Short mmCIF file of C-alpha atoms in Angstrom, two decimals:
data_model
loop_
_atom_site.label_atom_id
_atom_site.label_comp_id
_atom_site.label_asym_id
_atom_site.label_seq_id
_atom_site.Cartn_x
_atom_site.Cartn_y
_atom_site.Cartn_z
CA ASP A 1 0.11 -0.12 -0.06
CA ALA A 2 2.13 2.78 -1.38
CA GLY A 3 5.21 2.19 0.68
CA ILE A 4 3.30 1.96 4.23
CA THR A 5 4.06 -1.22 5.93
CA GLN A 6 2.52 -2.26 9.22
CA SER A 7 3.90 -4.89 11.71
CA PRO A 8 2.61 -7.17 12.95
CA ARG A 9 -0.32 -7.88 10.96
CA HIS A 10 -2.27 -9.80 13.44
CA LYS A 11 -1.51 -9.97 17.21
CA VAL A 12 -3.18 -11.61 20.08
CA THR A 13 -2.07 -10.49 23.90
CA GLU A 14 -3.40 -10.48 27.26
CA THR A 15 -4.78 -7.73 29.33
CA GLY A 16 -2.13 -5.77 31.14
CA THR A 17 0.78 -6.47 28.82
CA PRO A 18 2.48 -3.71 26.80
CA VAL A 19 2.00 -3.98 22.89
CA THR A 20 3.80 -1.93 20.29
CA LEU A 21 2.74 -1.54 16.83
CA ARG A 22 5.25 -0.36 14.20
CA CYS A 23 4.56 1.67 11.06
CA HIS A 24 7.33 2.19 8.20
CA GLN A 25 7.09 4.28 5.31
CA THR A 26 9.35 4.50 2.34
CA GLU A 27 8.28 7.67 0.56
CA ASN A 28 9.65 10.37 3.15
CA HIS A 29 6.03 11.76 4.14
CA ARG A 30 6.36 14.53 6.73
CA TYR A 31 3.14 13.35 8.28
CA MET A 32 2.27 10.14 9.93
CA TYR A 33 -1.08 8.87 11.85
CA TRP A 34 -2.42 6.37 13.87
CA TYR A 35 -6.14 5.27 13.69
CA ARG A 36 -8.33 2.60 15.09
CA GLN A 37 -11.66 1.09 13.22
CA ASP A 38 -14.04 -0.21 15.19
CA PRO A 39 -17.67 -1.37 14.02
CA GLY A 40 -20.01 1.77 14.49
CA HIS A 41 -17.23 4.42 15.05
CA GLY A 42 -15.61 4.47 11.47
CA LEU A 43 -11.98 5.56 11.95
CA ARG A 44 -10.56 7.49 14.85
CA LEU A 45 -7.46 9.32 15.21
CA ILE A 46 -5.32 8.23 18.25
CA HIS A 47 -2.05 10.38 17.50
CA TYR A 48 -0.21 11.97 14.77
CA SER A 49 3.21 13.26 14.00
CA TYR A 50 4.23 16.21 12.16
CA GLY A 51 7.91 15.52 11.98
CA VAL A 52 10.59 13.58 13.82
CA LYS A 53 10.06 13.97 17.61
CA ASP A 54 7.16 16.11 17.03
CA THR A 55 3.87 14.27 17.75
CA ASP A 56 0.14 15.24 19.07
CA LYS A 57 -2.86 13.81 20.61
CA GLY A 58 -5.96 13.02 18.43
CA GLU A 59 -9.29 11.92 19.39
CA VAL A 60 -8.53 9.00 21.37
CA SER A 61 -5.37 9.19 22.71
CA ASP A 62 -5.89 7.70 26.38
CA GLY A 63 -4.05 4.72 27.04
CA TYR A 64 -1.68 5.22 24.04
CA SER A 65 1.69 6.64 23.34
CA VAL A 66 3.87 7.24 20.12
CA SER A 67 7.32 8.04 19.08
CA ARG A 68 8.78 8.86 16.00
CA SER A 69 12.67 9.02 16.03
CA LYS A 70 13.17 8.74 12.41
CA THR A 71 11.15 9.95 9.44
CA GLU A 72 10.25 6.72 8.42
CA ASP A 73 9.18 5.11 11.49
CA PHE A 74 6.04 5.88 13.68
CA LEU A 75 5.49 3.37 16.70
CA LEU A 76 2.19 3.10 18.67
CA THR A 77 2.68 1.77 22.20
CA LEU A 78 -0.18 0.55 24.36
CA GLU A 79 1.46 0.64 27.97
CA SER A 80 -0.86 -2.01 29.62
CA ALA A 81 -3.50 -3.30 26.77
CA THR A 82 -7.20 -3.47 27.75
CA SER A 83 -10.12 -5.40 26.23
CA SER A 84 -11.46 -2.01 24.89
CA GLN A 85 -8.20 -1.49 22.70
CA THR A 86 -9.22 -4.69 20.69
CA SER A 87 -9.32 -3.00 17.06
CA VAL A 88 -7.96 -2.61 13.76
CA TYR A 89 -5.20 -0.16 13.76
CA PHE A 90 -4.25 1.65 10.63
CA CYS A 91 -1.17 3.65 10.00
CA ALA A 92 -1.29 6.42 7.58
CA ALA A 93 1.15 9.00 6.21
CA GLY A 94 0.88 12.09 3.84
CA THR A 95 2.99 15.07 2.57
CA GLY A 96 0.90 18.13 3.47
CA ASP A 97 -1.45 19.20 5.98
CA THR A 98 -4.67 17.01 5.56
CA GLU A 99 -3.99 16.28 1.74
CA LYS A 100 -4.25 12.82 0.37
CA LEU A 101 -3.14 10.11 2.95
CA PHE A 102 -1.66 6.71 1.97
CA PHE A 103 -2.67 3.88 4.50
CA GLY A 104 -1.21 0.50 5.50
CA SER A 105 -3.09 -2.85 5.53
CA GLY A 106 -3.73 -2.54 9.12
CA THR A 107 -3.10 -4.44 12.22
CA GLN A 108 -5.65 -6.70 13.95
CA LEU A 109 -5.12 -6.57 17.67
CA SER A 110 -6.91 -8.67 20.13
CA VAL A 111 -6.63 -8.01 23.87
CA LEU A 112 -7.97 -11.14 25.76
CA SER B 1 -16.98 13.22 17.45
CA GLN B 2 -17.45 12.42 13.96
CA GLN B 3 -17.09 15.30 11.62
CA GLY B 4 -18.49 13.56 8.54
CA GLU B 5 -21.40 11.43 8.29
CA GLU B 6 -22.07 9.13 5.36
CA ASP B 7 -25.76 8.37 4.20
CA PRO B 8 -26.69 5.53 3.81
CA GLN B 9 -25.04 3.29 5.73
CA ALA B 10 -25.22 0.52 3.49
CA LEU B 11 -26.36 0.43 -0.19
CA SER B 12 -26.95 -2.71 -2.39
CA ILE B 13 -27.36 -2.16 -6.37
CA GLN B 14 -27.13 -4.08 -9.50
CA GLU B 15 -24.06 -3.92 -11.66
CA GLY B 16 -24.37 -1.31 -13.74
CA GLU B 17 -26.36 0.87 -12.01
CA ASN B 18 -25.05 4.10 -10.57
CA ALA B 19 -24.45 4.59 -6.97
CA THR B 20 -24.61 7.84 -4.93
CA MET B 21 -23.41 8.18 -1.25
CA ASN B 22 -23.80 11.37 0.63
CA CYS B 23 -21.44 12.82 3.35
CA SER B 24 -22.52 15.71 5.72
CA TYR B 25 -20.05 17.59 8.08
CA LYS B 26 -20.47 20.03 10.76
CA THR B 27 -17.82 22.62 10.58
CA SER B 28 -16.11 24.74 7.93
CA ILE B 29 -13.38 22.79 5.78
CA ASN B 30 -10.47 23.58 3.78
CA ASN B 31 -11.14 20.25 1.55
CA LEU B 32 -13.15 17.00 1.50
CA GLN B 33 -11.85 13.59 0.41
CA TRP B 34 -13.46 10.34 -0.26
CA TYR B 35 -11.87 6.92 0.24
CA ARG B 36 -12.35 3.30 -0.33
CA GLN B 37 -11.64 0.33 1.68
CA ASN B 38 -11.91 -3.22 0.36
CA SER B 39 -12.71 -5.82 2.92
CA GLY B 40 -9.69 -6.58 5.14
CA ARG B 41 -7.45 -3.99 3.52
CA GLY B 42 -6.34 -0.36 4.12
CA LEU B 43 -8.19 2.56 2.82
CA VAL B 44 -7.15 4.06 -0.72
CA HIS B 45 -7.42 7.80 -1.68
CA LEU B 46 -10.28 8.47 -4.24
CA ILE B 47 -10.53 12.16 -4.90
CA LEU B 48 -10.10 15.47 -3.06
CA ILE B 49 -12.40 18.55 -3.43
CA ARG B 50 -11.42 21.72 -2.18
CA SER B 51 -13.78 24.31 -0.35
CA ASN B 52 -13.66 26.69 -3.41
CA GLU B 53 -14.66 23.73 -5.96
CA ARG B 54 -18.37 22.72 -6.51
CA GLU B 55 -17.73 19.55 -8.51
CA LYS B 56 -15.03 16.90 -9.53
CA HIS B 57 -14.64 14.21 -11.83
CA SER B 58 -12.37 11.20 -12.10
CA GLY B 59 -12.97 8.44 -14.22
CA ARG B 60 -16.34 6.98 -13.27
CA LEU B 61 -16.47 9.00 -10.13
CA ARG B 62 -18.13 12.32 -9.40
CA VAL B 63 -17.93 14.42 -6.46
CA THR B 64 -20.13 17.58 -5.52
CA LEU B 65 -19.52 19.81 -2.64
CA ASP B 66 -22.19 22.39 -1.17
CA THR B 67 -20.52 24.16 1.43
CA SER B 68 -23.70 26.14 2.14
CA LYS B 69 -25.16 22.71 3.06
CA LYS B 70 -22.31 21.28 4.60
CA SER B 71 -22.78 18.33 2.44
CA SER B 72 -20.94 16.13 -0.46
CA SER B 73 -22.13 13.43 -2.59
CA LEU B 74 -19.92 10.70 -4.49
CA LEU B 75 -21.51 9.30 -7.44
CA ILE B 76 -20.11 5.94 -9.01
CA THR B 77 -21.52 5.46 -12.44
CA ALA B 78 -21.99 2.37 -14.22
CA SER B 79 -20.84 0.16 -11.30
CA ARG B 80 -19.12 -3.12 -11.61
CA ALA B 81 -18.70 -5.96 -8.90
CA ALA B 82 -15.25 -4.56 -8.14
CA ASP B 83 -16.83 -1.35 -6.69
CA THR B 84 -17.95 -3.63 -3.82
CA ALA B 85 -16.36 -1.77 -0.83
CA SER B 86 -16.90 0.59 1.93
CA TYR B 87 -16.61 4.47 1.10
CA PHE B 88 -15.62 6.95 3.53
CA CYS B 89 -15.66 10.65 3.42
CA ALA B 90 -12.76 12.61 5.34
CA THR B 91 -12.77 16.10 6.45
CA ASP B 92 -10.22 18.61 7.75
CA ALA B 93 -11.11 21.82 9.66
CA VAL B 94 -10.21 25.10 8.78
CA GLN B 95 -8.66 25.60 12.35
CA GLY B 96 -6.72 22.83 13.64
CA ALA B 97 -5.45 21.27 10.63
CA GLN B 98 -3.07 18.55 10.07
CA LYS B 99 -5.93 16.13 11.18
CA LEU B 100 -8.56 14.46 8.77
CA VAL B 101 -11.79 13.30 10.47
CA PHE B 102 -13.44 10.26 8.80
CA GLY B 103 -17.31 9.38 8.83
CA GLN B 104 -18.48 5.77 9.60
CA GLY B 105 -18.81 4.79 5.91
CA THR B 106 -21.01 3.56 3.52
CA ARG B 107 -21.05 -0.26 2.48
CA LEU B 108 -21.72 -0.58 -1.01
CA THR B 109 -22.40 -3.91 -2.58
CA ILE B 110 -22.69 -4.55 -6.15
CA ASN B 111 -24.77 -7.57 -7.44
CA PRO B 112 -23.85 -9.37 -10.52
#
């Protein structure tokens, strides 16, 4: 998907464990985003980054943290996973402010 | 809260017919975008229309924007089975840019 790679593609974990999802892009996009997709809620923004080490919160940021130490990598961390964080997580990247976004294929996360 | 809301939530038509989906939003925008999501995949950008544009075409896609009514429509002409997917509108806000807000989507099914 246009140079956006998410890993892992699927993960099952237990409540209370830390989880890190990785997004890697090859197109040198400045902006990167983490969304979660749930039935009845569409896509909701968790965190986003507007440059290396520059991040900000989205609509549903509680329980999540992010880091961006290199242009190409954007990590999403669930410090202590809860069942409510079971979801499909999408990473996206773009060149300009809210211009066209390119999405990864998603990570299906199940927290038991 | 969702900025964009699609209508209908689900649409089923015969191959060859036209499909129309609508999106309403709440606040002033810079641009509005439409994305497609095939089952189990990431979102793919279809078309972007800016707030000073009223209509835009791309192949079999036609998008209209009515900023006075805060609404947009996506028309897919001569539908094909491969058009079966979920379609999302996404908007930014004039203030607080850098973030796209997605609606909940319209699930389109094209019957052969």
